[in-house]
Short mmCIF file of C-alpha atoms in Angstrom, two decimals:
data_model
loop_
_atom_site.label_atom_id
_atom_site.label_comp_id
_atom_site.label_asym_id
_atom_site.label_seq_id
_atom_site.Cartn_x
_atom_site.Cartn_y
_atom_site.Cartn_z
CA MET A 1 0.00 0.00 0.00
CA ASP A 2 1.09 3.56 -0.72
CA LYS A 3 2.75 5.09 2.36
CA ARG A 4 0.54 8.18 2.13
CA GLU A 5 -2.55 5.97 2.39
CA GLU A 6 -1.09 3.86 5.20
CA ILE A 7 -0.42 6.91 7.37
CA THR A 8 -3.86 8.41 6.69
CA ILE A 9 -5.71 5.16 7.39
CA ALA A 10 -3.81 4.70 10.67
CA GLU A 11 -4.96 8.12 11.90
CA TYR A 12 -8.60 7.41 11.01
CA GLN A 13 -8.39 3.99 12.68
CA LEU A 14 -7.31 5.66 15.94
CA THR A 15 -10.06 8.29 15.81
CA ALA A 16 -12.93 6.34 14.22
CA GLU A 17 -15.43 6.74 17.06
CA SER A 18 -14.77 10.45 17.66
CA PHE A 19 -14.96 11.02 13.89
CA ARG A 20 -18.38 9.34 13.84
CA GLU A 21 -19.61 11.48 16.72
CA GLY A 22 -18.25 14.67 15.15
CA THR A 23 -19.58 14.19 11.61
CA TRP A 24 -22.78 12.15 11.92
CA HIS A 25 -25.06 15.19 11.96
CA HIS A 26 -23.30 17.20 9.23
CA ASP A 27 -25.93 18.16 6.66
CA VAL A 28 -24.68 17.13 3.22
CA SER A 29 -28.17 16.49 1.80
CA GLN A 30 -27.37 19.07 -0.92
CA ASN A 31 -24.62 16.75 -2.19
CA ARG A 32 -26.73 13.59 -1.92
CA ASP A 33 -29.56 15.31 -3.81
CA ALA A 34 -27.13 16.47 -6.52
CA LEU A 35 -26.10 12.85 -7.08
CA THR A 36 -29.58 11.35 -7.21
CA ALA A 37 -30.78 14.13 -9.56
CA ALA A 38 -27.95 13.33 -12.01
CA MET A 39 -28.34 9.53 -11.92
CA PRO A 40 -29.94 7.67 -14.83
CA ARG A 41 -32.19 5.72 -12.42
CA ASN A 42 -33.75 6.97 -9.21
CA PRO A 43 -33.82 5.04 -7.00
CA GLY A 44 -30.70 3.32 -8.21
CA LYS A 45 -27.53 1.61 -7.06
CA ILE A 46 -24.97 3.85 -5.37
CA LEU A 47 -21.35 3.36 -4.30
CA ASP A 48 -20.41 5.56 -1.34
CA ILE A 49 -16.62 5.70 -1.63
CA GLY A 50 -14.92 6.72 1.58
CA CYS A 51 -18.18 6.03 3.40
CA GLY A 52 -16.60 6.44 6.84
CA PRO A 53 -18.95 5.31 9.62
CA GLY A 54 -21.94 5.16 7.27
CA ARG A 55 -24.00 8.34 7.71
CA ASP A 56 -24.77 8.67 3.99
CA LEU A 57 -25.35 4.93 3.55
CA VAL A 58 -28.19 5.25 6.05
CA ALA A 59 -29.58 8.34 4.27
CA PHE A 60 -29.47 6.85 0.77
CA LYS A 61 -30.94 3.55 1.97
CA SER A 62 -33.84 5.40 3.60
CA GLN A 63 -34.62 6.91 0.17
CA GLY A 64 -34.93 3.46 -1.39
CA HIS A 65 -31.54 3.21 -3.08
CA THR A 66 -29.36 0.09 -3.04
CA VAL A 67 -26.14 1.31 -1.46
CA VAL A 68 -22.68 -0.21 -1.13
CA GLY A 69 -20.05 1.41 1.05
CA LEU A 70 -16.29 1.39 0.56
CA ASP A 71 -13.60 2.49 2.99
CA ALA A 72 -9.98 1.62 3.69
CA THR A 73 -10.20 2.05 7.45
CA PRO A 74 -11.13 -1.26 9.15
CA ALA A 75 -12.94 0.44 12.04
CA PHE A 76 -15.11 2.46 9.64
CA VAL A 77 -16.00 -0.66 7.66
CA GLU A 78 -17.24 -2.40 10.81
CA ILE A 79 -19.13 0.63 12.14
CA ALA A 80 -20.74 1.34 8.75
CA LYS A 81 -21.90 -2.28 8.34
CA LYS A 82 -23.40 -2.26 11.82
CA LEU A 83 -25.15 1.11 11.59
CA SER A 84 -26.42 0.87 8.01
CA GLY A 85 -26.98 -2.83 7.39
CA CYS A 86 -25.38 -2.28 3.96
CA GLU A 87 -22.62 -4.19 2.24
CA VAL A 88 -19.31 -2.39 2.88
CA TRP A 89 -16.06 -3.20 1.08
CA GLN A 90 -12.63 -2.61 2.59
CA GLN A 91 -10.47 -1.18 -0.21
CA SER A 92 -8.04 1.69 -0.56
CA PHE A 93 -8.53 4.37 -3.21
CA LEU A 94 -5.23 3.59 -4.94
CA ASN A 95 -6.03 -0.14 -5.18
CA LEU A 96 -9.68 -0.24 -6.19
CA ASP A 97 -11.16 -3.51 -7.41
CA LEU A 98 -14.67 -2.63 -8.58
CA PRO A 99 -17.20 -4.41 -10.80
CA ASN A 100 -17.68 -2.98 -14.28
CA ALA A 101 -20.79 -0.92 -15.11
CA GLU A 102 -22.46 -1.70 -11.79
CA PHE A 103 -23.49 1.64 -10.25
CA ASP A 104 -25.86 4.43 -11.25
CA GLY A 105 -24.05 6.84 -8.96
CA ILE A 106 -20.84 7.26 -6.99
CA PHE A 107 -20.84 9.48 -3.90
CA ALA A 108 -17.42 10.82 -2.90
CA ASN A 109 -18.14 13.22 -0.07
CA ALA A 110 -14.91 14.67 1.39
CA SER A 111 -13.13 11.37 0.71
CA LEU A 112 -11.10 11.78 -2.48
CA ILE A 113 -9.40 14.73 -0.76
CA HIS A 114 -6.95 12.05 0.41
CA VAL A 115 -5.96 10.98 -3.13
CA PRO A 116 -2.55 12.39 -4.09
CA SER A 117 -2.85 14.69 -7.10
CA ASP A 118 -0.55 12.45 -9.18
CA GLU A 119 -3.01 9.55 -8.72
CA MET A 120 -6.32 11.38 -9.23
CA VAL A 121 -6.84 10.58 -12.93
CA LYS A 122 -6.20 6.86 -12.34
CA VAL A 123 -8.65 6.76 -9.43
CA LEU A 124 -11.31 8.57 -11.48
CA GLN A 125 -10.75 6.14 -14.38
CA ASP A 126 -11.35 3.23 -11.97
CA LEU A 127 -14.58 4.87 -10.79
CA HIS A 128 -15.64 5.63 -14.36
CA LYS A 129 -15.46 1.91 -15.22
CA ALA A 130 -17.71 1.04 -12.27
CA LEU A 131 -20.53 3.31 -13.48
CA VAL A 132 -23.25 2.43 -15.97
CA VAL A 133 -23.49 4.58 -19.09
CA SER A 134 -24.67 8.07 -18.03
CA GLY A 135 -23.88 7.17 -14.41
CA ALA A 136 -23.05 10.13 -12.18
CA ILE A 137 -20.34 11.02 -9.69
CA VAL A 138 -20.45 13.72 -7.02
CA MET A 139 -17.14 14.80 -5.49
CA SER A 140 -16.93 17.23 -2.58
CA MET A 141 -13.33 18.48 -2.36
CA CYS A 142 -11.59 20.93 -0.08
CA ARG A 143 -10.48 24.03 -1.94
CA GLY A 144 -6.91 25.20 -2.34
CA ASN A 145 -3.69 24.63 -4.21
CA TRP A 146 -1.75 22.70 -1.58
CA GLU A 147 -0.92 19.09 -0.86
CA GLY A 148 0.75 17.18 1.95
CA TYR A 149 0.28 15.89 5.46
CA ASP A 150 -2.25 17.48 7.77
CA GLU A 151 -0.71 17.14 11.24
CA ARG A 152 -3.01 16.11 14.09
CA PRO A 153 -2.44 15.11 17.72
CA THR A 154 -3.32 11.51 16.74
CA GLY A 155 -1.21 11.29 13.58
CA LYS A 156 -1.29 12.64 10.04
CA ARG A 157 -3.66 12.62 7.07
CA TYR A 158 -2.44 13.14 3.52
CA THR A 159 -4.71 15.70 1.87
CA ALA A 160 -4.80 17.64 -1.39
CA GLY A 161 -6.74 20.82 -2.11
CA TRP A 162 -8.35 21.46 -5.49
CA GLU A 163 -10.10 24.22 -7.40
CA TYR A 164 -12.57 23.83 -10.26
CA HIS A 165 -9.93 24.68 -12.86
CA THR A 166 -7.45 22.10 -11.50
CA LEU A 167 -9.95 19.28 -10.96
CA ALA A 168 -12.06 19.64 -14.11
CA PRO A 169 -9.28 18.42 -16.46
CA CYS A 170 -8.84 15.27 -14.30
CA LEU A 171 -12.54 14.42 -14.59
CA GLU A 172 -12.54 15.08 -18.33
CA GLN A 173 -9.40 13.01 -18.87
CA ALA A 174 -11.07 10.11 -17.02
CA GLY A 175 -14.09 10.24 -19.35
CA PHE A 176 -16.58 12.40 -17.46
CA ALA A 177 -18.62 15.34 -18.68
CA ILE A 178 -19.01 17.98 -15.97
CA VAL A 179 -22.71 18.74 -15.57
CA ASP A 180 -22.65 20.99 -12.49
CA ARG A 181 -20.47 22.55 -9.84
CA TYR A 182 -21.17 24.57 -6.72
CA TYR A 183 -19.49 25.71 -3.53
CA ARG A 184 -20.16 24.97 0.13
CA PRO A 185 -21.17 25.85 2.79
CA PRO A 186 -24.15 27.51 1.04
CA GLY A 187 -24.96 31.15 1.72
CA LEU A 188 -21.41 32.35 2.37
CA PRO A 189 -19.24 34.60 0.18
CA ARG A 190 -17.14 32.55 -2.27
CA GLU A 191 -13.85 33.17 -0.46
CA ALA A 192 -15.39 31.70 2.71
CA GLN A 193 -16.69 28.56 0.94
CA SER A 194 -14.02 25.97 1.64
CA TRP A 195 -15.49 23.16 -0.49
CA VAL A 196 -16.03 22.80 -4.23
CA VAL A 197 -18.51 20.14 -5.37
CA MET A 198 -18.29 18.68 -8.86
CA VAL A 199 -21.01 16.66 -10.58
CA GLY A 200 -19.80 14.50 -13.47
CA ARG A 201 -21.54 12.08 -15.81
CA LYS A 202 -19.99 9.08 -17.56
CA ILE A 203 -19.83 9.74 -21.29
#
């Protein structure tokens, strides 16, 4: 496994329960709705990549979708299975092994921020293959033009920041058409919106 992933996964493994408590009530319904609106079938089959402890698995399942989770952190996989009752795969982003043309949508909410920039196109190509024709992806990414380890008391996470103009070419190179983009949190001036959300569709 890539060292950058190993170090990041180790930090999440140590803080899995506090992460669940701290993020479970974050409202990302805007991002979930953006995905389901762009999918070719609704309800459909969704892959939540970097599902963490399973908050969005629960939400999608309650809307009638078939949802599969994926996370590299063992503790998250166990928590997500238990809380959602969904199938959850333990895989790392840089070593994905996904079925071909299986999903109507892929939800990547604040997860692909941990993909090194030099690996992003490959990861998006892997996700592209897993989508049906006209399948959709939603990526919520932290904004910025920086990359490296985010130091924490419990370890480090490797994170990369992106802007629309740096991420769009990666999506296009991987075979996606960009159908929408917006910034979060909603209602703030652009410079205070720390997340860019991209909606892509498999061509």
